[in-house]
């Protein structure tokens, strides 16, 4: 009788064992916790605009207002060339791409600091939180992309020469690259901020500087050819230029720049995953 009770007590449906190495990622565990992933996605989506009067309309208003401001400043006042494209189409293409990337980086870069109270109480794969952030930001991008398509159709009917091409099939790969690069960068910053809190305060300023170093408000063709390789190191350069090229038929599309950006993205993601996996084991002792 006692032996039977002990056997029942020792029957486990799940065994949680400590991670042993830097590369012990155990990505299959994330799939087991997919319900929790959906919960975090719903929580983030509702919490973003829960107490806002206009609610989800800010998903649309945000890029529209930014586009208007940048069109006035860079298009009408400074008169930055837009490679023959209407300024609204040119600036908005860069803004919605950058919004998705910057949201991924900023929202994942505080994972450890913002969720330390949860991590100390219950176990689940910590990587679920940044992944849910990247997915929910993709939904925001989809809404803004739909608005951008409406603008493209409007200008096409106005006679503006817009030439989408077969490379539009690369769009899903571009989105995966943005998500991977944003996630990798965010994981690196999140891991480092557990020890160096200054990074948390510097991220907003750093992202803003990064945006001005990316061809959001100017075409890459404006840069002398001998200096373009410097911009090519930034993966967001190839993403923004390719995005314009495949949708509008006007942009700097070079396979070598795209390949260089993809390699940089892969390296960033691997470094981010490894660092995050290592730090999460000791984060409660340091945060």
Short mmCIF file of C-alpha atoms in Angstrom, two decimals:
data_model
loop_
_atom_site.label_atom_id
_atom_site.label_comp_id
_atom_site.label_asym_id
_atom_site.label_seq_id
_atom_site.Cartn_x
_atom_site.Cartn_y
_atom_site.Cartn_z
CA UNK A 1 0.00 0.00 0.00
CA UNK A 2 2.74 2.43 1.02
CA UNK A 3 4.83 1.36 -1.98
CA UNK A 4 1.90 2.15 -4.31
CA UNK A 5 1.52 5.62 -2.82
CA UNK A 6 5.24 6.29 -3.29
CA UNK A 7 5.05 5.16 -6.93
CA UNK A 8 2.16 7.56 -7.55
CA UNK A 9 4.01 10.37 -5.81
CA UNK A 10 7.05 9.80 -8.05
CA UNK A 11 5.03 9.89 -11.29
CA UNK A 12 5.74 13.15 -13.10
CA UNK A 13 4.15 14.43 -16.29
CA UNK A 14 7.02 16.86 -16.81
CA UNK A 15 10.57 17.05 -15.55
CA UNK A 16 12.38 20.39 -15.46
CA UNK A 17 16.15 20.05 -15.46
CA UNK A 18 18.73 22.85 -15.28
CA UNK A 19 20.39 23.98 -18.48
CA UNK A 20 23.94 22.84 -18.71
CA UNK A 21 25.60 24.83 -21.48
CA UNK A 22 25.55 28.04 -23.49
CA UNK A 23 24.04 26.25 -26.52
CA UNK A 24 21.41 24.26 -24.57
CA UNK A 25 18.51 26.22 -26.11
CA UNK A 26 15.80 23.49 -26.08
CA UNK A 27 13.58 25.27 -28.64
CA UNK A 28 11.05 22.38 -28.58
CA UNK A 29 10.08 23.46 -25.09
CA UNK A 30 8.71 26.72 -26.51
CA UNK A 31 6.19 24.74 -28.59
CA UNK A 32 4.99 22.95 -25.44
CA UNK A 33 4.25 26.34 -23.90
CA UNK A 34 2.44 27.69 -26.98
CA UNK A 35 -0.71 28.44 -24.93
CA UNK A 36 1.33 30.71 -22.69
CA UNK A 37 2.78 32.32 -25.81
CA UNK A 38 -0.75 33.11 -27.03
CA UNK A 39 -1.62 34.52 -23.59
CA UNK A 40 1.33 36.92 -23.64
CA UNK A 41 0.46 38.02 -27.20
CA UNK A 42 -3.13 38.79 -26.19
CA UNK A 43 -1.96 40.58 -23.06
CA UNK A 44 0.49 42.78 -24.96
CA UNK A 45 -2.01 43.61 -27.70
CA UNK A 46 -4.75 44.64 -25.25
CA UNK A 47 -2.41 46.45 -22.85
CA UNK A 48 -0.87 48.64 -25.57
CA UNK A 49 -3.94 50.81 -26.13
CA UNK A 50 -6.32 49.69 -23.37
CA UNK A 51 -6.82 53.16 -21.88
CA UNK A 52 -6.38 55.14 -25.11
CA UNK A 53 -9.45 56.94 -26.45
CA UNK A 54 -8.62 56.07 -30.07
CA UNK A 55 -7.45 52.56 -29.16
CA UNK A 56 -6.09 50.48 -32.08
CA UNK A 57 -6.51 53.43 -34.46
CA UNK A 58 -3.10 54.55 -33.19
CA UNK A 59 -1.67 51.66 -35.22
CA UNK A 60 -2.72 53.66 -38.28
CA UNK A 61 -2.36 57.22 -37.00
CA UNK A 62 1.21 56.76 -35.79
CA UNK A 63 2.84 56.11 -39.20
CA UNK A 64 0.53 58.61 -40.91
CA UNK A 65 1.46 61.46 -38.58
CA UNK A 66 5.16 60.59 -38.80
CA UNK A 67 4.95 60.47 -42.58
CA UNK A 68 3.32 63.90 -42.72
CA UNK A 69 5.94 65.43 -40.43
CA UNK A 70 8.90 63.87 -42.27
CA UNK A 71 7.40 64.77 -45.66
CA UNK A 72 7.21 68.42 -44.60
CA UNK A 73 10.71 68.51 -43.08
CA UNK A 74 12.72 66.32 -45.44
CA UNK A 75 10.57 66.59 -48.58
CA UNK A 76 9.40 70.21 -48.65
CA UNK A 77 11.93 72.10 -46.51
CA UNK A 78 15.25 70.24 -46.91
CA UNK A 79 14.18 68.84 -50.30
CA UNK A 80 15.87 65.45 -49.97
CA UNK A 81 15.59 63.58 -53.33
CA UNK A 82 13.28 60.54 -53.31
CA UNK A 83 14.41 58.81 -56.51
CA UNK A 84 11.40 60.15 -58.41
CA UNK A 85 8.84 58.72 -55.99
CA UNK A 86 6.11 60.76 -54.29
CA UNK A 87 7.56 61.80 -50.90
CA UNK A 88 4.66 60.22 -49.00
CA UNK A 89 5.28 56.79 -50.55
CA UNK A 90 9.03 57.09 -50.11
CA UNK A 91 9.04 58.15 -46.44
CA UNK A 92 6.16 55.92 -45.36
CA UNK A 93 7.86 52.82 -46.81
CA UNK A 94 10.86 53.43 -44.56
CA UNK A 95 8.80 54.43 -41.54
CA UNK A 96 6.60 51.31 -41.33
CA UNK A 97 9.64 49.04 -41.79
CA UNK A 98 11.59 50.94 -39.15
CA UNK A 99 8.61 51.00 -36.76
CA UNK A 100 8.47 47.21 -36.83
CA UNK A 101 12.20 46.81 -36.25
CA UNK A 102 12.49 49.44 -33.50
CA UNK A 103 9.42 48.08 -31.67
CA UNK A 104 10.97 44.59 -31.70
CA UNK A 105 14.27 45.89 -30.33
CA UNK A 106 12.89 48.26 -27.70
CA UNK A 107 10.19 45.92 -26.40
CA UNK A 108 12.47 42.89 -26.14
CA UNK A 109 15.47 44.76 -24.74
CA UNK A 110 13.83 45.09 -21.29
CA UNK A 111 12.66 41.48 -21.01
CA UNK A 112 14.69 40.63 -17.90
CA UNK A 113 14.15 43.93 -16.09
CA UNK A 114 10.41 44.17 -16.79
CA UNK A 115 9.57 40.54 -15.98
CA UNK A 116 11.95 39.76 -13.12
CA UNK A 117 8.97 39.54 -10.72
CA UNK A 118 7.47 36.74 -12.83
CA UNK A 119 10.74 34.91 -13.43
CA UNK A 120 11.33 34.62 -9.69
CA UNK A 121 8.01 32.87 -9.06
CA UNK A 122 7.33 30.38 -11.83
CA UNK A 123 9.20 28.45 -14.47
CA UNK A 124 8.54 28.72 -18.20
CA UNK A 125 10.86 29.23 -21.18
CA UNK A 126 11.94 32.87 -20.82
CA UNK A 127 12.33 33.17 -24.57
CA UNK A 128 8.54 33.09 -24.91
CA UNK A 129 8.22 36.72 -23.83
CA UNK A 130 10.48 38.29 -26.52
CA UNK A 131 9.04 35.94 -29.16
CA UNK A 132 5.49 37.04 -28.28
CA UNK A 133 6.62 40.66 -28.58
CA UNK A 134 8.03 40.10 -32.07
CA UNK A 135 4.84 38.34 -33.24
CA UNK A 136 2.47 40.96 -31.86
CA UNK A 137 4.53 43.72 -33.50
CA UNK A 138 4.20 41.82 -36.78
CA UNK A 139 0.43 42.21 -36.46
CA UNK A 140 0.88 45.95 -36.03
CA UNK A 141 3.09 46.01 -39.13
CA UNK A 142 0.42 44.12 -41.11
CA UNK A 143 -2.16 46.81 -40.29
CA UNK A 144 0.22 49.61 -41.29
CA UNK A 145 1.25 47.74 -44.42
CA UNK A 146 -2.41 47.51 -45.45
CA UNK A 147 -2.70 51.30 -45.17
CA UNK A 148 0.49 51.69 -47.21
CA UNK A 149 -0.93 49.46 -49.97
CA UNK A 150 -3.96 51.77 -50.12
CA UNK A 151 -1.61 54.72 -50.71
CA UNK A 152 0.20 52.78 -53.47
CA UNK A 153 -3.11 52.03 -55.21
CA UNK A 154 -4.17 55.67 -54.92
CA UNK A 155 -0.96 57.01 -56.47
CA UNK A 156 -1.04 54.32 -59.17
CA UNK A 157 -4.49 55.54 -60.22
CA UNK A 158 -3.09 59.08 -60.27
CA UNK A 159 -0.65 57.98 -62.97
CA UNK A 160 2.51 57.75 -60.83
CA UNK A 161 4.85 55.13 -62.39
CA UNK A 162 4.89 52.32 -59.79
CA UNK A 163 6.26 48.98 -60.86
CA UNK A 164 6.02 46.09 -58.38
CA UNK A 165 8.08 43.17 -59.64
CA UNK A 166 8.59 39.43 -59.21
CA UNK A 167 10.95 40.03 -56.30
CA UNK A 168 7.89 40.86 -54.21
CA UNK A 169 8.03 37.14 -53.37
CA UNK A 170 10.96 38.09 -51.13
CA UNK A 171 8.65 40.07 -48.82
CA UNK A 172 8.06 37.20 -46.33
CA UNK A 173 11.83 36.67 -46.14
CA UNK A 174 12.37 40.37 -45.47
CA UNK A 175 9.85 40.24 -42.62
CA UNK A 176 11.55 37.18 -41.16
CA UNK A 177 14.88 38.98 -41.38
CA UNK A 178 13.50 42.07 -39.60
CA UNK A 179 12.00 39.87 -36.87
CA UNK A 180 15.24 37.87 -36.48
CA UNK A 181 17.46 40.96 -36.43
CA UNK A 182 15.17 42.82 -34.02
CA UNK A 183 14.90 39.76 -31.77
CA UNK A 184 18.65 39.12 -31.80
CA UNK A 185 19.50 42.76 -31.08
CA UNK A 186 16.88 42.93 -28.32
CA UNK A 187 18.13 39.72 -26.68
CA UNK A 188 21.71 41.01 -26.65
CA UNK A 189 20.69 44.31 -25.06
CA UNK A 190 18.35 42.57 -22.60
CA UNK A 191 21.16 40.26 -21.50
CA UNK A 192 23.64 43.08 -21.06
CA UNK A 193 21.23 45.34 -19.17
CA UNK A 194 21.10 42.84 -16.29
CA UNK A 195 24.63 43.99 -15.51
CA UNK A 196 24.89 47.37 -17.21
CA UNK A 197 21.65 49.27 -16.53
CA UNK A 198 22.88 52.30 -18.48
CA UNK A 199 22.05 50.45 -21.68
CA UNK A 200 18.36 50.54 -20.81
CA UNK A 201 18.44 54.33 -20.72
CA UNK A 202 20.62 54.64 -23.83
CA UNK A 203 18.50 52.38 -26.05
CA UNK A 204 15.93 55.00 -27.03
CA UNK A 205 18.63 57.47 -28.03
CA UNK A 206 20.65 54.75 -29.79
CA UNK A 207 17.66 53.57 -31.85
CA UNK A 208 16.98 57.15 -32.93
CA UNK A 209 20.58 57.62 -34.08
CA UNK A 210 20.44 54.26 -35.86
CA UNK A 211 17.34 55.39 -37.74
CA UNK A 212 19.15 58.46 -39.11
CA UNK A 213 22.02 56.20 -40.24
CA UNK A 214 19.56 54.05 -42.21
CA UNK A 215 18.12 55.20 -45.58
CA UNK A 216 14.69 56.02 -44.17
CA UNK A 217 14.73 59.70 -45.13
CA UNK A 218 17.19 59.53 -47.99
CA UNK A 219 17.87 57.04 -50.80
CA UNK A 220 21.08 55.00 -50.70
CA UNK A 221 21.82 56.33 -54.21
CA UNK A 222 22.49 59.69 -52.55
CA UNK A 223 25.60 58.20 -50.89
CA UNK A 224 28.79 58.12 -53.02
CA UNK A 225 29.41 54.60 -54.30
CA UNK A 226 32.76 54.25 -52.52
CA UNK A 227 31.06 54.80 -49.13
CA UNK A 228 27.98 52.62 -49.67
CA UNK A 229 29.67 49.54 -48.19
CA UNK A 230 29.61 51.27 -44.79
CA UNK A 231 25.82 51.52 -44.96
CA UNK A 232 25.60 47.96 -46.31
CA UNK A 233 26.95 46.59 -43.01
CA UNK A 234 23.69 47.76 -41.44
CA UNK A 235 21.13 45.02 -42.33
CA UNK A 236 18.30 47.56 -42.19
CA UNK A 237 19.80 49.33 -45.22
CA UNK A 238 19.27 46.37 -47.54
CA UNK A 239 15.85 45.65 -46.04
CA UNK A 240 14.52 49.19 -46.58
CA UNK A 241 15.98 49.53 -50.08
CA UNK A 242 14.75 46.08 -51.13
CA UNK A 243 11.29 46.82 -49.69
CA UNK A 244 11.05 49.91 -51.89
CA UNK A 245 12.37 48.07 -54.92
CA UNK A 246 9.97 45.12 -54.80
CA UNK A 247 6.88 47.27 -54.13
CA UNK A 248 7.59 50.44 -56.07
CA UNK A 249 10.18 49.33 -58.62
CA UNK A 250 12.54 52.01 -57.36
CA UNK A 251 15.31 51.30 -54.88
CA UNK A 252 18.88 50.12 -54.55
CA UNK A 253 18.58 46.35 -55.00
CA UNK A 254 21.93 44.58 -54.86
CA UNK A 255 22.15 40.85 -53.99
CA UNK A 256 25.53 41.29 -52.30
CA UNK A 257 24.16 43.93 -49.93
CA UNK A 258 21.14 41.73 -49.20
CA UNK A 259 23.41 38.72 -48.54
CA UNK A 260 25.69 40.73 -46.27
CA UNK A 261 22.66 41.90 -44.30
CA UNK A 262 21.36 38.33 -43.99
CA UNK A 263 24.71 37.08 -42.67
CA UNK A 264 24.88 39.92 -40.14
CA UNK A 265 21.31 39.14 -39.06
CA UNK A 266 22.08 35.45 -38.55
CA UNK A 267 25.19 36.20 -36.48
CA UNK A 268 23.27 38.74 -34.37
CA UNK A 269 20.44 36.28 -33.72
CA UNK A 270 22.80 33.47 -32.70
CA UNK A 271 24.75 35.74 -30.35
CA UNK A 272 21.48 37.01 -28.86
CA UNK A 273 20.07 33.52 -28.27
CA UNK A 274 23.27 32.22 -26.71
CA UNK A 275 23.68 35.25 -24.42
CA UNK A 276 20.01 35.19 -23.38
CA UNK A 277 20.17 31.46 -22.68
CA UNK A 278 23.25 31.93 -20.50
CA UNK A 279 22.03 34.98 -18.58
CA UNK A 280 18.55 33.59 -17.78
CA UNK A 281 20.11 31.01 -15.44
CA UNK A 282 21.46 33.68 -13.09
CA UNK A 283 19.25 36.65 -13.83
CA UNK A 284 17.27 36.46 -10.56
CA UNK A 285 20.52 36.84 -8.59
CA UNK A 286 21.63 39.92 -10.51
CA UNK A 287 18.43 41.89 -11.30
#
